[in-house]
CSV table of C-alpha atoms and ligand atoms in Angstrom, one decimal:
chain,number,residue,atom,x,y,z
Q,255,MET,CA,88.4,119.1,110.0
Q,256,LEU,CA,85.6,118.6,107.6
Q,257,VAL,CA,86.5,119.0,103.9
Q,258,SER,CA,83.9,119.4,101.2
Q,259,ILE,CA,85.1,118.5,97.8
Q,260,PRO,CA,82.9,119.9,95.0
Q,261,GLN,CA,82.1,117.9,91.8
Q,262,VAL,CA,83.9,114.7,92.5
Q,263,LEU,CA,81.5,113.4,89.9
Q,264,SER,CA,80.2,115.6,87.1
Q,265,PRO,CA,76.4,116.0,86.6
Q,266,ASP,CA,76.7,113.6,83.6
Q,267,GLU,CA,78.5,111.0,85.8
Q,268,VAL,CA,75.9,111.4,88.5
Q,269,GLY,CA,73.2,110.8,85.9
Q,270,GLN,CA,74.9,107.6,84.8
Q,271,PHE,CA,75.3,106.4,88.4
Q,272,ARG,CA,71.6,107.0,89.0
Q,273,THR,CA,70.6,105.0,85.9
Q,274,TYR,CA,72.2,102.0,87.6
Q,275,LEU,CA,71.2,102.8,91.2
Q,276,ASP,CA,67.5,103.6,90.5
Q,277,LYS,CA,67.0,100.0,89.3
Q,278,ALA,CA,69.5,98.3,91.7
Q,279,ASP,CA,68.6,95.5,94.1
Q,280,TRP,CA,68.8,97.4,97.4
Q,281,GLN,CA,69.1,95.2,100.6
Q,282,ASP,CA,68.3,95.8,104.2
Q,283,GLY,CA,71.4,97.6,105.7
Q,284,THR,CA,70.9,96.2,109.2
Q,285,SER,CA,72.6,93.0,108.1
Q,286,THR,CA,76.0,94.7,107.7
Q,287,ALA,CA,75.9,96.8,110.9
Q,288,GLY,CA,77.9,95.9,114.0
Q,289,SER,CA,75.9,94.7,117.1
Q,290,ILE,CA,75.7,98.2,118.5
Q,291,ALA,CA,75.0,100.0,115.2
Q,292,ARG,CA,72.3,97.5,114.4
Q,293,HIS,CA,69.9,99.3,116.8
Q,294,VAL,CA,70.3,102.7,115.2
Q,295,LYS,CA,70.7,101.8,111.5
Q,296,LYS,CA,67.6,101.7,109.2
Q,297,ASN,CA,68.6,102.0,105.6
Q,298,GLN,CA,69.3,100.0,102.5
Q,299,GLN,CA,72.6,99.0,100.9
Q,300,LEU,CA,73.9,97.5,97.7
Q,301,ASP,CA,75.8,94.2,97.8
Q,302,ASP,CA,79.3,95.5,97.2
Q,303,THR,CA,80.6,92.2,95.9
Q,304,LYS,CA,78.3,92.4,92.9
Q,305,GLU,CA,77.5,94.8,90.0
Q,306,PRO,CA,76.8,97.6,89.7
Q,307,ALA,CA,78.5,98.4,93.1
Q,308,MET,CA,81.9,97.2,92.0
Q,309,SER,CA,82.1,99.2,88.7
Q,310,LEU,CA,80.7,102.3,90.2
Q,311,GLY,CA,83.0,102.0,93.2
Q,312,ASN,CA,86.0,101.6,90.9
Q,313,HIS,CA,85.0,104.6,89.0
Q,314,ILE,CA,84.9,106.7,92.2
Q,315,LEU,CA,88.4,105.5,93.1
Q,316,ARG,CA,89.7,106.4,89.7
Q,317,VAL,CA,88.3,110.0,89.7
Q,318,LEU,CA,89.5,110.5,93.3
Q,319,SER,CA,93.0,109.5,92.5
Q,320,GLN,CA,93.1,112.5,90.1
Q,321,ASN,CA,91.4,114.9,92.5
Q,322,PRO,CA,94.0,117.3,94.0
Q,323,ILE,CA,91.8,118.4,96.9
Q,324,PHE,CA,91.1,114.7,97.9
Q,325,VAL,CA,94.7,113.6,97.6
Q,326,SER,CA,95.9,116.6,99.6
Q,327,ALA,CA,93.3,116.4,102.3
Q,328,ALA,CA,93.4,112.6,102.7
Q,329,LEU,CA,97.0,111.6,101.8
Q,330,PRO,CA,95.4,108.2,101.2
Q,331,ASP,CA,97.3,105.0,102.0
Q,332,LYS,CA,94.5,102.4,101.7
Q,333,ILE,CA,90.9,103.0,100.6
Q,334,TYR,CA,88.0,100.7,101.4
Q,335,PRO,CA,86.0,99.9,98.2
Q,336,PRO,CA,83.2,102.4,98.1
Q,337,LYS,CA,79.8,101.2,99.3
Q,338,PHE,CA,76.3,102.5,98.4
Q,339,ASN,CA,73.3,103.3,100.6
Q,340,CYS,CA,69.8,104.5,100.2
Q,341,TYR,CA,67.5,106.1,102.7
Q,342,CYS,CA,63.8,106.1,101.8
Q,343,GLU,CA,61.1,107.8,103.8
Q,344,ALA,CA,61.5,107.3,107.6
Q,345,GLN,CA,64.9,105.7,107.2
Q,346,THR,CA,67.7,107.0,109.4
Q,347,TYR,CA,71.1,106.1,110.9
Q,348,GLY,CA,71.3,107.2,114.5
Q,349,ALA,CA,74.4,108.5,116.3
Q,350,HIS,CA,77.4,106.2,116.0
Q,351,ILE,CA,81.1,106.1,115.5
Q,352,ASP,CA,82.4,104.0,112.6
Q,353,GLY,CA,84.4,100.8,113.4
Q,354,SER,CA,88.1,101.4,113.9
Q,355,LEU,CA,89.6,98.5,111.9
Q,356,MET,CA,88.2,97.0,108.7
Q,357,GLN,CA,89.3,94.1,106.6
Q,358,ILE,CA,89.4,95.1,102.9
Q,359,PRO,CA,87.0,92.6,101.2
Q,360,GLY,CA,88.7,90.0,99.2
Q,361,THR,CA,92.1,90.6,100.8
Q,362,LYS,CA,93.9,89.9,104.1
Q,363,GLN,CA,94.6,93.6,104.5
Q,364,THR,CA,93.3,95.5,107.5
Q,365,LEU,CA,92.6,99.2,107.2
Q,366,ARG,CA,92.6,101.7,110.1
Q,367,THR,CA,89.7,104.1,109.5
Q,368,ASP,CA,91.2,107.6,109.8
Q,369,LEU,CA,88.8,109.4,107.5
Q,370,SER,CA,85.2,108.7,106.5
Q,371,ALA,CA,83.7,109.9,103.2
Q,372,THR,CA,80.2,110.5,102.0
Q,373,LEU,CA,79.6,111.2,98.3
Q,374,PHE,CA,76.1,112.5,97.7
Q,375,LEU,CA,74.3,111.0,94.8
Q,376,SER,CA,70.9,112.7,95.3
Q,377,ASP,CA,70.4,116.4,95.0
Q,378,PRO,CA,69.1,118.2,98.2
Q,379,ASP,CA,65.8,119.1,96.5
Q,380,GLU,CA,65.0,115.4,95.9
Q,381,TYR,CA,64.5,114.7,99.6
Q,382,ASP,CA,63.8,116.3,102.9
Q,383,GLY,CA,65.7,115.4,106.1
Q,384,GLY,CA,68.6,113.0,105.5
Q,385,GLU,CA,71.3,115.5,106.7
Q,386,LEU,CA,74.6,114.1,107.8
Q,387,SER,CA,75.3,115.6,111.2
Q,388,ILE,CA,78.9,115.4,112.5
Q,389,GLU,CA,80.0,116.3,116.0
Q,390,THR,CA,83.2,118.3,115.8
Q,391,GLN,CA,85.3,120.1,118.4
Q,392,TYR,CA,83.4,123.3,117.4
Q,393,GLY,CA,79.9,121.8,117.7
Q,394,THR,CA,77.6,119.9,115.4
Q,395,GLN,CA,78.0,120.5,111.7
Q,396,THR,CA,75.2,119.6,109.3
Q,397,VAL,CA,76.1,118.5,105.8
Q,398,LYS,CA,73.7,118.2,102.8
Q,399,LEU,CA,75.6,118.6,99.5
Q,400,PRO,CA,74.7,118.7,95.8
Q,401,ALA,CA,74.8,115.4,94.0
Q,402,GLY,CA,78.4,114.7,93.0
Q,403,ASP,CA,80.0,116.5,95.9
Q,404,MET,CA,81.7,114.7,98.8
Q,405,VAL,CA,82.6,115.3,102.4
Q,406,LEU,CA,85.6,113.9,104.2
Q,407,TYR,CA,85.5,113.9,108.1
Q,408,PRO,CA,87.6,112.3,110.8
Q,409,SER,CA,86.4,108.7,111.6
Q,410,THR,CA,86.7,109.5,115.3
Q,411,SER,CA,83.6,111.8,115.0
Q,412,LEU,CA,80.2,110.8,116.3
Q,413,HIS,CA,77.8,111.2,113.4
Q,414,GLN,CA,74.3,110.4,112.2
Q,415,VAL,CA,71.9,110.7,109.3
Q,416,SER,CA,68.7,112.3,110.3
Q,417,PRO,CA,65.4,110.6,109.2
Q,418,VAL,CA,64.4,111.2,105.5
Q,419,THR,CA,60.9,112.6,105.6
Q,420,ARG,CA,60.3,112.9,101.8
Q,421,GLY,CA,61.9,111.3,98.7
Q,422,VAL,CA,65.0,109.2,98.5
Q,423,ARG,CA,68.6,109.9,99.5
Q,424,MET,CA,71.3,107.9,97.8
Q,425,ALA,CA,75.0,108.1,98.6
Q,426,SER,CA,78.3,106.3,98.4
Q,427,PHE,CA,80.4,106.1,101.5
Q,428,PHE,CA,83.8,104.6,102.4
Q,429,TRP,CA,86.7,104.8,104.8
Q,430,LEU,CA,90.4,105.3,104.3
Q,431,GLN,CA,93.7,104.9,106.1
Q,432,SER,CA,95.8,108.0,105.6
Q,433,MET,CA,99.6,108.0,105.3
Q,434,VAL,CA,99.5,110.6,108.1
Q,435,LYS,CA,97.6,109.1,111.1
Q,436,ASP,CA,97.4,112.3,113.2
Q,437,ALA,CA,94.5,114.6,112.2
Q,438,GLN,CA,96.2,117.8,113.2
Q,439,GLN,CA,99.3,117.0,111.2
Q,440,ARG,CA,97.1,116.1,108.3
Q,441,GLN,CA,95.3,119.5,108.6
Q,442,ILE,CA,98.6,121.4,108.7
Q,443,LEU,CA,99.8,119.6,105.6
Q,444,PHE,CA,96.5,120.3,103.8
Q,445,GLU,CA,96.5,124.0,104.6
Q,446,LEU,CA,100.2,124.3,103.7
Q,447,ASP,CA,99.7,122.5,100.4
Q,448,ARG,CA,96.6,124.7,99.5
Q,449,SER,CA,98.7,127.8,100.1
Q,450,VAL,CA,101.6,126.5,98.1
Q,451,GLN,CA,99.3,125.7,95.2
Q,452,GLN,CA,97.7,129.2,95.4
Q,453,LEU,CA,101.1,130.9,95.5
Q,454,ALA,CA,102.4,128.8,92.6
Q,455,ALA,CA,99.4,129.9,90.6
Q,456,GLU,CA,100.0,133.6,91.4
Q,457,LEU,CA,103.8,133.7,91.3
Q,458,GLY,CA,104.7,130.8,89.1
Q,459,GLU,CA,106.1,127.4,90.1
Q,460,ALA,CA,109.7,128.5,89.6
Q,461,HIS,CA,109.4,131.4,92.1
Q,462,GLN,CA,112.1,130.9,94.7
Q,463,GLU,CA,109.8,131.1,97.7
Q,464,VAL,CA,107.3,128.7,96.1
Q,465,VAL,CA,110.2,126.2,95.6
Q,466,ASN,CA,111.3,126.7,99.2
Q,467,LEU,CA,107.8,126.3,100.7
Q,468,SER,CA,107.1,123.3,98.5
Q,469,GLY,CA,110.4,121.8,99.9
Q,470,THR,CA,109.1,122.5,103.4
Q,471,TYR,CA,105.9,120.7,102.6
Q,472,HIS,CA,107.7,117.6,101.4
Q,473,ASN,CA,110.1,117.6,104.3
Q,474,LEU,CA,107.1,117.6,106.7
Q,475,ILE,CA,105.6,114.7,104.7
Q,476,ARG,CA,108.9,112.9,105.2
Q,477,GLN,CA,108.7,113.5,108.9
Q,478,TRP,CA,105.1,112.5,109.4
Q,479,ALA,CA,104.0,110.0,106.7
Q,480,THR,CA,104.2,106.3,107.5
Q,481,PRO,CA,103.0,104.6,104.3
Q,482,SER,CA,102.2,100.9,104.9
H,1871,NI,NI1,78.9,106.0,109.9
């Protein structure tokens, strides 16, 4: 399941991010790729142990914790501090699958990558190419979202960023471990929660069937969630 989340960052916030990112010290991204990915990765990244990556990453985590679609779709347990990348002309990241286990920087904690996220920080008209293509069970899906929007996709998916042929594509990306490891269970919970929220808006939160369905949602969470 791919989930697009609109306006994770407002246009004002994107503008502030870009003020920092446009003058940031971008580094060759090959240095942080694994031995296999190194052959297909041609982009630039920010040093995420330094500013502005740390402050901007923390800002993203703060707004996501308040985003109902993100919380419902991801049921996040542990989130990797957001990273930032930049693709200039001819830069690309060929087909790969993200690593399965990652150590959270500055801690001894390991995170299992259940979901991958890309938060777009350049508008589609600022660059050509640079689409994120994700292999799903229903075929390849191509994603190129407005600046401030984010896509969540299963980390088990083969994916790539096609070559940028004009302009610059900036994005933030990160991984998370979900409290619900199974992607199908996570999808059922997400769809149920969206319907409960919609019914609550139409019928009122006190409506007996809304209360019952909300109870069912929480009882399924109790069955399936394994918080660390
Ligand atoms: Ni990737």
